[in-house]
Amino acid sequence: MKKIFTLVFCTLLITACQPKAIQTHQLITEPSYDASLSEQGDLALVSTANSGLQLWDLKTNQQKFTWIHGEANNSAVDTSISPNQAFAASMSRSSVALWKITDGSSLGWWSLPSSGQSVAVANNGALLIGLNDGSVMSLRPNGGSLIKFLGHTEKVNSVSLSADGRLALTSSNDQHAILWNAITGQPIHDWQLDNRIISVALNRSGSLSFIGDSTNIAKIIDNKRGESISQLKILRRKMNFSTARFSNNDTMLITGTPAREVILWNVETGQKIANWQVQRTKRAQIKGAVVYSVANKDPNQIISISSNGLVETWPVPIH
């Protein structure tokens, strides 16, 4: 009996010490395929299973627009919001769409030559689309230009654009992450790891890159020199990232994982500053949660949105 009591006591103690969100809001209750937060944490774009694309104002918790991606019974599997909150992008396996956030109007819809995997949108509405056949489309609707980048040889897993739309960062199952000019298609740097590269992210200016593979290797790179600044200090055999974003004047990196984790890292050292776990919902059919997107509400608060429909706010610790 004493051993059982000790075990229960320790379990309760661990639970009590788990950091909690300072604010939690149930944005949606139905299943979702993806969601994106704006850089300032003011907006959320959610691809729902049954109610189309929903753009939410998180300051008022009011829904601004509902968009239908295009094809009947075809749901958006990836979403993106431009850093200046002017444009939103949605991508199904067979098409990509661009939306104007100020009035909710549709700015274009394009079919894809191969199955879509990842999409990003810049401040000028430029789009970057990673495809299953290993190619990447750099589409600039305002200028009517399209570049097909063929630097990868296998499925493209993740894409990212600088805020001005000039720099593209893409990653693939071919174990390469490539930084290239999104206007000309010319490669700038090509980094190779030992495993599939699952996740990449550029900072707003395009001066920093984050790349994470399918095991436990994740690096932050100075794009001017093409050299690593740091490698994240991951103390387990595997950690995949579902999202990543530079924050606090590029001194920190916020990441999310498919295992309910939100983690804050020091860019210069790669050390973990803090970590949290998003809540489980009461719906029995949903056991875990994928962290879809992360952002800074302000320098002292982080916001996350996950597949359980929760928007949660976390305190940035003093360090």
PDB file of C-alpha atoms in Angstrom:
ATOM      1  CA  MET A   1       0.000   0.000   0.000  1.00  0.00           C
ATOM      2  CA  LYS A   2       2.834   2.393   0.794  1.00  0.00           C
ATOM      3  CA  LYS A   3       4.399   1.853  -2.655  1.00  0.00           C
ATOM      4  CA  ILE A   4       1.053   2.496  -4.342  1.00  0.00           C
ATOM      5  CA  PHE A   5       0.540   5.682  -2.312  1.00  0.00           C
ATOM      6  CA  THR A   6       4.049   6.899  -3.203  1.00  0.00           C
ATOM      7  CA  LEU A   7       3.441   6.246  -6.905  1.00  0.00           C
ATOM      8  CA  VAL A   8       0.152   8.145  -6.854  1.00  0.00           C
ATOM      9  CA  PHE A   9       1.730  11.033  -4.938  1.00  0.00           C
ATOM     10  CA  CYS A  10       4.631  11.305  -7.408  1.00  0.00           C
ATOM     11  CA  THR A  11       2.250  11.220 -10.362  1.00  0.00           C
ATOM     12  CA  LEU A  12       0.173  14.023  -8.872  1.00  0.00           C
ATOM     13  CA  LEU A  13       3.306  16.036  -8.128  1.00  0.00           C
ATOM     14  CA  ILE A  14       4.561  15.724 -11.704  1.00  0.00           C
ATOM     15  CA  THR A  15       1.139  16.749 -13.040  1.00  0.00           C
ATOM     16  CA  ALA A  16       1.040  19.754 -10.729  1.00  0.00           C
ATOM     17  CA  CYS A  17       4.475  20.885 -11.885  1.00  0.00           C
ATOM     18  CA  GLN A  18       3.582  20.704 -15.574  1.00  0.00           C
ATOM     19  CA  PRO A  19       3.475  24.319 -16.860  1.00  0.00           C
ATOM     20  CA  LYS A  20      -0.018  25.390 -17.828  1.00  0.00           C
ATOM     21  CA  ALA A  21      -1.283  27.796 -20.464  1.00  0.00           C
ATOM     22  CA  ILE A  22      -2.204  31.203 -19.082  1.00  0.00           C
ATOM     23  CA  GLN A  23      -5.140  31.375 -21.490  1.00  0.00           C
ATOM     24  CA  THR A  24      -7.010  28.691 -23.445  1.00  0.00           C
ATOM     25  CA  HIS A  25      -9.747  29.142 -26.037  1.00  0.00           C
ATOM     26  CA  GLN A  26     -11.627  26.425 -27.931  1.00  0.00           C
ATOM     27  CA  LEU A  27     -11.688  27.894 -31.435  1.00  0.00           C
ATOM     28  CA  ILE A  28     -13.369  24.958 -33.209  1.00  0.00           C
ATOM     29  CA  THR A  29     -14.773  21.607 -32.100  1.00  0.00           C
ATOM     30  CA  GLU A  30     -14.795  19.708 -35.408  1.00  0.00           C
ATOM     31  CA  PRO A  31     -11.748  17.922 -36.900  1.00  0.00           C
ATOM     32  CA  SER A  32      -9.253  20.004 -38.874  1.00  0.00           C
ATOM     33  CA  TYR A  33      -6.549  19.367 -41.463  1.00  0.00           C
ATOM     34  CA  ASP A  34      -4.244  22.345 -40.818  1.00  0.00           C
ATOM     35  CA  ALA A  35      -4.105  25.810 -39.281  1.00  0.00           C
ATOM     36  CA  SER A  36      -1.822  28.862 -39.475  1.00  0.00           C
ATOM     37  CA  LEU A  37      -1.323  31.782 -37.121  1.00  0.00           C
ATOM     38  CA  SER A  38      -0.322  35.215 -38.339  1.00  0.00           C
ATOM     39  CA  GLU A  39       3.115  36.416 -37.276  1.00  0.00           C
ATOM     40  CA  GLN A  40       1.572  38.766 -34.689  1.00  0.00           C
ATOM     41  CA  GLY A  41      -0.815  36.105 -33.388  1.00  0.00           C
ATOM     42  CA  ASP A  42      -3.859  38.202 -34.331  1.00  0.00           C
ATOM     43  CA  LEU A  43      -5.336  35.854 -36.948  1.00  0.00           C
ATOM     44  CA  ALA A  44      -5.864  32.122 -37.367  1.00  0.00           C
ATOM     45  CA  LEU A  45      -6.655  30.351 -40.625  1.00  0.00           C
ATOM     46  CA  VAL A  46      -8.135  26.894 -40.056  1.00  0.00           C
ATOM     47  CA  SER A  47      -8.924  24.205 -42.620  1.00  0.00           C
ATOM     48  CA  THR A  48     -11.875  22.352 -41.115  1.00  0.00           C
ATOM     49  CA  ALA A  49     -13.142  18.941 -42.139  1.00  0.00           C
ATOM     50  CA  ASN A  50     -16.739  20.010 -42.741  1.00  0.00           C
ATOM     51  CA  SER A  51     -17.016  23.814 -42.689  1.00  0.00           C
ATOM     52  CA  GLY A  52     -14.442  25.027 -45.210  1.00  0.00           C
ATOM     53  CA  LEU A  53     -11.598  27.424 -44.489  1.00  0.00           C
ATOM     54  CA  GLN A  54     -12.221  29.722 -41.552  1.00  0.00           C
ATOM     55  CA  LEU A  55     -10.338  32.962 -40.887  1.00  0.00           C
ATOM     56  CA  TRP A  56     -10.607  34.053 -37.253  1.00  0.00           C
ATOM     57  CA  ASP A  57      -9.792  37.328 -35.508  1.00  0.00           C
ATOM     58  CA  LEU A  58      -8.194  36.127 -32.268  1.00  0.00           C
ATOM     59  CA  LYS A  59      -8.416  39.538 -30.607  1.00  0.00           C
ATOM     60  CA  THR A  60     -12.208  39.367 -30.660  1.00  0.00           C
ATOM     61  CA  ASN A  61     -12.609  35.601 -31.134  1.00  0.00           C
ATOM     62  CA  GLN A  62     -14.885  36.366 -34.078  1.00  0.00           C
ATOM     63  CA  GLN A  63     -14.861  34.577 -37.409  1.00  0.00           C
ATOM     64  CA  LYS A  64     -14.106  36.992 -40.258  1.00  0.00           C
ATOM     65  CA  PHE A  65     -14.559  34.849 -43.367  1.00  0.00           C
ATOM     66  CA  THR A  66     -15.442  31.367 -44.544  1.00  0.00           C
ATOM     67  CA  TRP A  67     -13.804  30.311 -47.797  1.00  0.00           C
ATOM     68  CA  ILE A  68     -14.390  27.293 -50.000  1.00  0.00           C
ATOM     69  CA  HIS A  69     -11.134  26.174 -51.527  1.00  0.00           C
ATOM     70  CA  GLY A  70     -12.547  25.312 -54.937  1.00  0.00           C
ATOM     71  CA  GLU A  71     -13.148  21.709 -55.812  1.00  0.00           C
ATOM     72  CA  ALA A  72     -16.130  19.884 -54.371  1.00  0.00           C
ATOM     73  CA  ASN A  73     -15.191  17.560 -51.493  1.00  0.00           C
ATOM     74  CA  ASN A  74     -11.547  18.618 -51.699  1.00  0.00           C
ATOM     75  CA  SER A  75     -10.101  19.970 -48.455  1.00  0.00           C
ATOM     76  CA  ALA A  76      -7.080  22.203 -47.941  1.00  0.00           C
ATOM     77  CA  VAL A  77      -4.217  20.259 -46.361  1.00  0.00           C
ATOM     78  CA  ASP A  78      -1.873  23.219 -45.832  1.00  0.00           C
ATOM     79  CA  THR A  79      -2.354  26.927 -45.120  1.00  0.00           C
ATOM     80  CA  SER A  80      -0.280  30.089 -44.762  1.00  0.00           C
ATOM     81  CA  ILE A  81      -0.700  33.760 -43.776  1.00  0.00           C
ATOM     82  CA  SER A  82       1.679  36.457 -45.053  1.00  0.00           C
ATOM     83  CA  PRO A  83       3.758  38.266 -42.385  1.00  0.00           C
ATOM     84  CA  ASN A  84       1.943  41.566 -43.066  1.00  0.00           C
ATOM     85  CA  GLN A  85      -1.473  39.850 -42.708  1.00  0.00           C
ATOM     86  CA  ALA A  86      -2.511  40.975 -46.201  1.00  0.00           C
ATOM     87  CA  PHE A  87      -2.782  37.548 -47.854  1.00  0.00           C
ATOM     88  CA  ALA A  88      -3.735  33.992 -47.020  1.00  0.00           C
ATOM     89  CA  ALA A  89      -3.008  30.844 -49.009  1.00  0.00           C
ATOM     90  CA  SER A  90      -4.617  27.419 -48.978  1.00  0.00           C
ATOM     91  CA  MET A  91      -3.504  24.260 -50.744  1.00  0.00           C
ATOM     92  CA  SER A  92      -5.260  20.987 -51.465  1.00  0.00           C
ATOM     93  CA  ARG A  93      -3.490  18.020 -52.990  1.00  0.00           C
ATOM     94  CA  SER A  94      -4.467  19.250 -56.468  1.00  0.00           C
ATOM     95  CA  SER A  95      -4.698  23.057 -56.279  1.00  0.00           C
ATOM     96  CA  VAL A  96      -3.623  26.256 -54.525  1.00  0.00           C
ATOM     97  CA  ALA A  97      -5.674  29.383 -53.781  1.00  0.00           C
ATOM     98  CA  LEU A  98      -4.810  32.961 -52.771  1.00  0.00           C
ATOM     99  CA  TRP A  99      -7.105  35.145 -50.646  1.00  0.00           C
ATOM    100  CA  LYS A 100      -7.144  38.834 -49.712  1.00  0.00           C
ATOM    101  CA  ILE A 101      -7.529  39.219 -45.959  1.00  0.00           C
ATOM    102  CA  THR A 102      -8.825  42.808 -45.895  1.00  0.00           C
ATOM    103  CA  ASP A 103     -12.060  42.027 -47.759  1.00  0.00           C
ATOM    104  CA  GLY A 104     -12.090  38.237 -48.037  1.00  0.00           C
ATOM    105  CA  SER A 105     -11.948  38.216 -51.836  1.00  0.00           C
ATOM    106  CA  SER A 106     -10.450  35.403 -53.903  1.00  0.00           C
ATOM    107  CA  LEU A 107      -7.365  36.473 -55.852  1.00  0.00           C
ATOM    108  CA  GLY A 108      -6.776  33.274 -57.783  1.00  0.00           C
ATOM    109  CA  TRP A 109      -6.976  29.514 -57.947  1.00  0.00           C
ATOM    110  CA  TRP A 110      -4.422  27.331 -59.728  1.00  0.00           C
ATOM    111  CA  SER A 111      -4.321  23.584 -60.401  1.00  0.00           C
ATOM    112  CA  LEU A 112      -1.111  21.737 -59.551  1.00  0.00           C
ATOM    113  CA  PRO A 113       0.867  19.412 -61.849  1.00  0.00           C
ATOM    114  CA  SER A 114       1.595  17.037 -58.948  1.00  0.00           C
ATOM    115  CA  SER A 115       0.248  16.410 -55.466  1.00  0.00           C
ATOM    116  CA  GLY A 116       0.759  19.471 -53.208  1.00  0.00           C
ATOM    117  CA  GLN A 117       2.697  19.103 -49.938  1.00  0.00           C
ATOM    118  CA  SER A 118       3.436  22.576 -48.533  1.00  0.00           C
ATOM    119  CA  VAL A 119       2.628  26.231 -49.257  1.00  0.00           C
ATOM    120  CA  ALA A 120       3.952  29.640 -48.149  1.00  0.00           C
ATOM    121  CA  VAL A 121       2.864  33.195 -49.018  1.00  0.00           C
ATOM    122  CA  ALA A 122       4.846  36.466 -48.873  1.00  0.00           C
ATOM    123  CA  ASN A 123       3.843  40.079 -48.193  1.00  0.00           C
ATOM    124  CA  ASN A 124       3.324  40.760 -51.908  1.00  0.00           C
ATOM    125  CA  GLY A 125       1.146  37.691 -52.464  1.00  0.00           C
ATOM    126  CA  ALA A 126       3.954  35.590 -53.974  1.00  0.00           C
ATOM    127  CA  LEU A 127       3.387  31.865 -53.466  1.00  0.00           C
ATOM    128  CA  LEU A 128       5.770  28.964 -52.953  1.00  0.00           C
ATOM    129  CA  ILE A 129       4.366  25.452 -53.440  1.00  0.00           C
ATOM    130  CA  GLY A 130       6.241  22.229 -52.700  1.00  0.00           C
ATOM    131  CA  LEU A 131       5.118  19.166 -54.664  1.00  0.00           C
ATOM    132  CA  ASN A 132       5.226  15.413 -54.285  1.00  0.00           C
ATOM    133  CA  ASP A 133       7.249  14.961 -57.494  1.00  0.00           C
ATOM    134  CA  GLY A 134      10.202  16.889 -56.018  1.00  0.00           C
ATOM    135  CA  SER A 135       9.563  20.178 -57.818  1.00  0.00           C
ATOM    136  CA  VAL A 136       8.705  23.571 -56.310  1.00  0.00           C
ATOM    137  CA  MET A 137       6.534  26.250 -57.929  1.00  0.00           C
ATOM    138  CA  SER A 138       7.408  29.910 -57.318  1.00  0.00           C
ATOM    139  CA  LEU A 139       4.285  31.809 -58.406  1.00  0.00           C
ATOM    140  CA  ARG A 140       4.004  35.586 -58.457  1.00  0.00           C
ATOM    141  CA  PRO A 141       0.372  36.373 -59.326  1.00  0.00           C
ATOM    142  CA  ASN A 142       0.865  40.161 -59.513  1.00  0.00           C
ATOM    143  CA  GLY A 143       3.575  39.862 -62.149  1.00  0.00           C
ATOM    144  CA  GLY A 144       2.144  36.772 -63.761  1.00  0.00           C
ATOM    145  CA  SER A 145       5.436  34.880 -63.498  1.00  0.00           C
ATOM    146  CA  LEU A 146       5.981  31.218 -62.648  1.00  0.00           C
ATOM    147  CA  ILE A 147       9.266  29.431 -61.951  1.00  0.00           C
ATOM    148  CA  LYS A 148       9.502  25.684 -61.500  1.00  0.00           C
ATOM    149  CA  PHE A 149      12.480  24.856 -59.298  1.00  0.00           C
ATOM    150  CA  LEU A 150      13.954  21.403 -59.941  1.00  0.00           C
ATOM    151  CA  GLY A 151      16.722  21.298 -57.325  1.00  0.00           C
ATOM    152  CA  HIS A 152      15.210  18.361 -55.396  1.00  0.00           C
ATOM    153  CA  THR A 153      14.981  14.751 -56.540  1.00  0.00           C
ATOM    154  CA  GLU A 154      12.318  13.464 -54.117  1.00  0.00           C
ATOM    155  CA  LYS A 155       9.123  14.665 -52.403  1.00  0.00           C
ATOM    156  CA  VAL A 156       9.308  18.215 -51.038  1.00  0.00           C
ATOM    157  CA  ASN A 157       8.183  18.228 -47.396  1.00  0.00           C
ATOM    158  CA  SER A 158       8.345  21.870 -46.343  1.00  0.00           C
ATOM    159  CA  VAL A 159       8.711  25.323 -47.919  1.00  0.00           C
ATOM    160  CA  SER A 160       9.292  28.822 -46.528  1.00  0.00           C
ATOM    161  CA  LEU A 161       9.533  32.348 -47.992  1.00  0.00           C
ATOM    162  CA  SER A 162      11.180  35.516 -46.732  1.00  0.00           C
ATOM    163  CA  ALA A 163       8.668  38.296 -46.063  1.00  0.00           C
ATOM    164  CA  ASP A 164       9.528  40.093 -49.325  1.00  0.00           C
ATOM    165  CA  GLY A 165       9.160  36.881 -51.330  1.00  0.00           C
ATOM    166  CA  ARG A 166      12.714  36.966 -52.702  1.00  0.00           C
ATOM    167  CA  LEU A 167      14.255  34.021 -50.845  1.00  0.00           C
ATOM    168  CA  ALA A 168      12.908  30.478 -50.796  1.00  0.00           C
ATOM    169  CA  LEU A 169      13.905  27.646 -48.456  1.00  0.00           C
ATOM    170  CA  THR A 170      12.782  24.120 -49.344  1.00  0.00           C
ATOM    171  CA  SER A 171      13.400  20.633 -47.940  1.00  0.00           C
ATOM    172  CA  SER A 172      12.926  17.144 -49.259  1.00  0.00           C
ATOM    173  CA  ASN A 173      13.132  13.418 -48.699  1.00  0.00           C
ATOM    174  CA  ASP A 174      16.382  13.629 -50.690  1.00  0.00           C
ATOM    175  CA  GLN A 175      18.058  14.848 -47.455  1.00  0.00           C
ATOM    176  CA  HIS A 176      18.685  18.333 -48.848  1.00  0.00           C
ATOM    177  CA  ALA A 177      17.529  21.782 -47.712  1.00  0.00           C
ATOM    178  CA  ILE A 178      18.108  24.398 -50.408  1.00  0.00           C
ATOM    179  CA  LEU A 179      18.080  28.185 -50.109  1.00  0.00           C
ATOM    180  CA  TRP A 180      17.398  29.771 -53.494  1.00  0.00           C
ATOM    181  CA  ASN A 181      16.298  32.942 -55.246  1.00  0.00           C
ATOM    182  CA  ALA A 182      12.521  32.713 -55.663  1.00  0.00           C
ATOM    183  CA  ILE A 183      12.578  35.225 -58.554  1.00  0.00           C
ATOM    184  CA  THR A 184      15.341  33.686 -60.683  1.00  0.00           C
ATOM    185  CA  GLY A 185      15.363  30.095 -59.424  1.00  0.00           C
ATOM    186  CA  GLN A 186      19.126  30.231 -58.755  1.00  0.00           C
ATOM    187  CA  PRO A 187      20.407  28.164 -55.776  1.00  0.00           C
ATOM    188  CA  ILE A 188      22.283  30.044 -53.049  1.00  0.00           C
ATOM    189  CA  HIS A 189      23.088  27.309 -50.502  1.00  0.00           C
ATOM    190  CA  ASP A 190      22.512  23.559 -50.442  1.00  0.00           C
ATOM    191  CA  TRP A 191      22.712  21.805 -47.070  1.00  0.00           C
ATOM    192  CA  GLN A 192      22.652  18.025 -46.775  1.00  0.00           C
ATOM    193  CA  LEU A 193      21.856  15.984 -43.669  1.00  0.00           C
ATOM    194  CA  ASP A 194      21.910  12.227 -43.148  1.00  0.00           C
ATOM    195  CA  ASN A 195      18.125  11.790 -43.148  1.00  0.00           C
ATOM    196  CA  ARG A 196      14.941  13.171 -44.680  1.00  0.00           C
ATOM    197  CA  ILE A 197      14.490  16.867 -43.899  1.00  0.00           C
ATOM    198  CA  ILE A 198      10.961  17.325 -42.607  1.00  0.00           C
ATOM    199  CA  SER A 199      10.705  20.977 -41.583  1.00  0.00           C
ATOM    200  CA  VAL A 200      12.256  24.310 -42.620  1.00  0.00           C
ATOM    201  CA  ALA A 201      11.639  27.970 -41.750  1.00  0.00           C
ATOM    202  CA  LEU A 202      13.100  31.333 -42.733  1.00  0.00           C
ATOM    203  CA  ASN A 203      13.063  34.384 -40.513  1.00  0.00           C
ATOM    204  CA  ARG A 204      11.275  37.476 -41.793  1.00  0.00           C
ATOM    205  CA  SER A 205      14.343  39.021 -43.492  1.00  0.00           C
ATOM    206  CA  GLY A 206      15.644  35.744 -44.867  1.00  0.00           C
ATOM    207  CA  SER A 207      18.938  36.000 -42.984  1.00  0.00           C
ATOM    208  CA  LEU A 208      18.373  32.847 -40.882  1.00  0.00           C
ATOM    209  CA  SER A 209      17.274  29.317 -41.725  1.00  0.00           C
ATOM    210  CA  PHE A 210      15.943  26.528 -39.547  1.00  0.00           C
ATOM    211  CA  ILE A 211      16.146  22.941 -40.830  1.00  0.00           C
ATOM    212  CA  GLY A 212      15.026  19.809 -38.987  1.00  0.00           C
ATOM    213  CA  ASP A 213      15.346  16.201 -40.120  1.00  0.00           C
ATOM    214  CA  SER A 214      13.377  13.026 -39.388  1.00  0.00           C
ATOM    215  CA  THR A 215      15.555  12.026 -36.406  1.00  0.00           C
ATOM    216  CA  ASN A 216      16.923  14.515 -33.861  1.00  0.00           C
ATOM    217  CA  ILE A 217      19.079  16.874 -35.934  1.00  0.00           C
ATOM    218  CA  ALA A 218      17.857  20.454 -36.134  1.00  0.00           C
ATOM    219  CA  LYS A 219      20.091  23.391 -37.093  1.00  0.00           C
ATOM    220  CA  ILE A 220      19.904  27.168 -37.215  1.00  0.00           C
ATOM    221  CA  ILE A 221      21.985  28.606 -40.047  1.00  0.00           C
ATOM    222  CA  ASP A 222      23.382  32.031 -40.952  1.00  0.00           C
ATOM    223  CA  ASN A 223      22.317  32.392 -44.595  1.00  0.00           C
ATOM    224  CA  LYS A 224      24.951  34.975 -45.477  1.00  0.00           C
ATOM    225  CA  ARG A 225      27.811  32.669 -44.489  1.00  0.00           C
ATOM    226  CA  GLY A 226      25.962  29.429 -45.134  1.00  0.00           C
ATOM    227  CA  GLU A 227      27.228  28.083 -41.802  1.00  0.00           C
ATOM    228  CA  SER A 228      25.484  26.771 -38.695  1.00  0.00           C
ATOM    229  CA  ILE A 229      24.974  29.117 -35.771  1.00  0.00           C
ATOM    230  CA  SER A 230      23.784  26.336 -33.504  1.00  0.00           C
ATOM    231  CA  GLN A 231      22.292  22.871 -33.354  1.00  0.00           C
ATOM    232  CA  LEU A 232      19.279  22.369 -31.099  1.00  0.00           C
ATOM    233  CA  LYS A 233      20.188  20.419 -27.959  1.00  0.00           C
ATOM    234  CA  ILE A 234      17.755  17.533 -28.392  1.00  0.00           C
ATOM    235  CA  LEU A 235      18.286  14.885 -25.738  1.00  0.00           C
ATOM    236  CA  ARG A 236      16.268  12.064 -27.228  1.00  0.00           C
ATOM    237  CA  ARG A 237      16.599   9.847 -30.266  1.00  0.00           C
ATOM    238  CA  LYS A 238      13.799  11.417 -32.298  1.00  0.00           C
ATOM    239  CA  MET A 239      12.058  14.787 -32.433  1.00  0.00           C
ATOM    240  CA  ASN A 240      10.136  15.880 -35.518  1.00  0.00           C
ATOM    241  CA  PHE A 241       8.813  19.409 -35.914  1.00  0.00           C
ATOM    242  CA  SER A 242       5.395  20.265 -37.298  1.00  0.00           C
ATOM    243  CA  THR A 243       6.046  24.025 -37.233  1.00  0.00           C
ATOM    244  CA  ALA A 244       8.799  26.545 -36.443  1.00  0.00           C
ATOM    245  CA  ARG A 245       9.062  30.336 -36.258  1.00  0.00           C
ATOM    246  CA  PHE A 246      11.816  32.789 -35.289  1.00  0.00           C
ATOM    247  CA  SER A 247      10.781  35.287 -32.611  1.00  0.00           C
ATOM    248  CA  ASN A 248      11.909  38.073 -30.265  1.00  0.00           C
ATOM    249  CA  ASN A 249      14.093  39.813 -32.854  1.00  0.00           C
ATOM    250  CA  ASP A 250      15.452  36.440 -34.021  1.00  0.00           C
ATOM    251  CA  THR A 251      16.995  35.642 -30.633  1.00  0.00           C
ATOM    252  CA  MET A 252      14.567  32.767 -30.074  1.00  0.00           C
ATOM    253  CA  LEU A 253      12.987  29.977 -32.066  1.00  0.00           C
ATOM    254  CA  ILE A 254       9.522  28.606 -31.292  1.00  0.00           C
ATOM    255  CA  THR A 255       8.738  25.082 -32.461  1.00  0.00           C
ATOM    256  CA  GLY A 256       5.769  22.739 -32.328  1.00  0.00           C
ATOM    257  CA  THR A 257       5.715  18.961 -32.675  1.00  0.00           C
ATOM    258  CA  PRO A 258       3.143  16.316 -33.600  1.00  0.00           C
ATOM    259  CA  ALA A 259       3.320  15.170 -29.955  1.00  0.00           C
ATOM    260  CA  ARG A 260       1.571  18.178 -28.307  1.00  0.00           C
ATOM    261  CA  GLU A 261       4.836  20.014 -27.566  1.00  0.00           C
ATOM    262  CA  VAL A 262       5.549  23.740 -27.805  1.00  0.00           C
ATOM    263  CA  ILE A 263       9.245  24.459 -27.244  1.00  0.00           C
ATOM    264  CA  LEU A 264      11.212  27.714 -27.012  1.00  0.00           C
ATOM    265  CA  TRP A 265      14.917  27.652 -27.980  1.00  0.00           C
ATOM    266  CA  ASN A 266      17.859  30.045 -27.787  1.00  0.00           C
ATOM    267  CA  VAL A 267      19.015  30.723 -31.358  1.00  0.00           C
ATOM    268  CA  GLU A 268      22.634  31.436 -30.447  1.00  0.00           C
ATOM    269  CA  THR A 269      23.240  28.361 -28.274  1.00  0.00           C
ATOM    270  CA  GLY A 270      20.547  25.892 -29.336  1.00  0.00           C
ATOM    271  CA  GLN A 271      19.591  25.422 -25.682  1.00  0.00           C
ATOM    272  CA  LYS A 272      15.981  24.830 -24.713  1.00  0.00           C
ATOM    273  CA  ILE A 273      14.551  27.763 -22.751  1.00  0.00           C
ATOM    274  CA  ALA A 274      11.095  26.377 -21.956  1.00  0.00           C
ATOM    275  CA  ASN A 275       8.600  23.767 -23.093  1.00  0.00           C
ATOM    276  CA  TRP A 276       4.890  23.137 -22.673  1.00  0.00           C
ATOM    277  CA  GLN A 277       2.298  20.565 -23.711  1.00  0.00           C
ATOM    278  CA  VAL A 278      -0.982  21.569 -25.305  1.00  0.00           C
ATOM    279  CA  GLN A 279      -4.063  20.202 -23.615  1.00  0.00           C
ATOM    280  CA  ARG A 280      -5.939  17.109 -24.613  1.00  0.00           C
ATOM    281  CA  THR A 281      -9.606  17.683 -25.345  1.00  0.00           C
ATOM    282  CA  LYS A 282     -12.419  15.700 -23.785  1.00  0.00           C
ATOM    283  CA  ARG A 283     -13.302  14.104 -27.111  1.00  0.00           C
ATOM    284  CA  ALA A 284     -12.381  10.453 -26.654  1.00  0.00           C
ATOM    285  CA  GLN A 285     -11.589   9.865 -30.316  1.00  0.00           C
ATOM    286  CA  ILE A 286      -8.746  12.411 -30.243  1.00  0.00           C
ATOM    287  CA  LYS A 287      -5.918  11.050 -28.099  1.00  0.00           C
ATOM    288  CA  GLY A 288      -3.146  13.502 -28.958  1.00  0.00           C
ATOM    289  CA  ALA A 289      -2.675  16.769 -30.805  1.00  0.00           C
ATOM    290  CA  VAL A 290      -0.440  18.131 -33.547  1.00  0.00           C
ATOM    291  CA  VAL A 291       0.816  21.667 -32.950  1.00  0.00           C
ATOM    292  CA  TYR A 292      -0.084  23.329 -36.253  1.00  0.00           C
ATOM    293  CA  SER A 293       1.367  26.818 -35.757  1.00  0.00           C
ATOM    294  CA  VAL A 294       3.100  29.070 -33.207  1.00  0.00           C
ATOM    295  CA  ALA A 295       3.654  32.827 -32.899  1.00  0.00           C
ATOM    296  CA  ASN A 296       4.435  35.661 -30.472  1.00  0.00           C
ATOM    297  CA  LYS A 297       1.448  37.634 -29.178  1.00  0.00           C
ATOM    298  CA  ASP A 298       4.076  39.998 -27.749  1.00  0.00           C
ATOM    299  CA  PRO A 299       7.683  39.572 -26.512  1.00  0.00           C
ATOM    300  CA  ASN A 300       6.403  37.973 -23.307  1.00  0.00           C
ATOM    301  CA  GLN A 301       3.754  35.609 -24.648  1.00  0.00           C
ATOM    302  CA  ILE A 302       3.653  32.730 -27.128  1.00  0.00           C
ATOM    303  CA  ILE A 303       0.470  31.521 -28.800  1.00  0.00           C
ATOM    304  CA  SER A 304      -0.176  28.112 -30.350  1.00  0.00           C
ATOM    305  CA  ILE A 305      -2.968  26.438 -32.294  1.00  0.00           C
ATOM    306  CA  SER A 306      -3.251  22.676 -32.539  1.00  0.00           C
ATOM    307  CA  SER A 307      -5.360  19.938 -34.098  1.00  0.00           C
ATOM    308  CA  ASN A 308      -7.567  19.727 -31.002  1.00  0.00           C
ATOM    309  CA  GLY A 309      -9.026  23.132 -31.937  1.00  0.00           C
ATOM    310  CA  LEU A 310      -7.418  24.923 -28.985  1.00  0.00           C
ATOM    311  CA  VAL A 311      -5.659  28.292 -29.101  1.00  0.00           C
ATOM    312  CA  GLU A 312      -3.383  28.497 -26.059  1.00  0.00           C
ATOM    313  CA  THR A 313      -1.183  31.279 -24.689  1.00  0.00           C
ATOM    314  CA  TRP A 314       2.107  30.565 -22.904  1.00  0.00           C
ATOM    315  CA  PRO A 315       4.392  32.860 -20.848  1.00  0.00           C
ATOM    316  CA  VAL A 316       7.922  33.506 -22.095  1.00  0.00           C
ATOM    317  CA  PRO A 317      10.146  32.946 -19.031  1.00  0.00           C
ATOM    318  CA  ILE A 318      12.639  35.498 -17.825  1.00  0.00           C
ATOM    319  CA  HIS A 319      16.092  34.152 -18.628  1.00  0.00           C
TER     320      HIS A 319
END
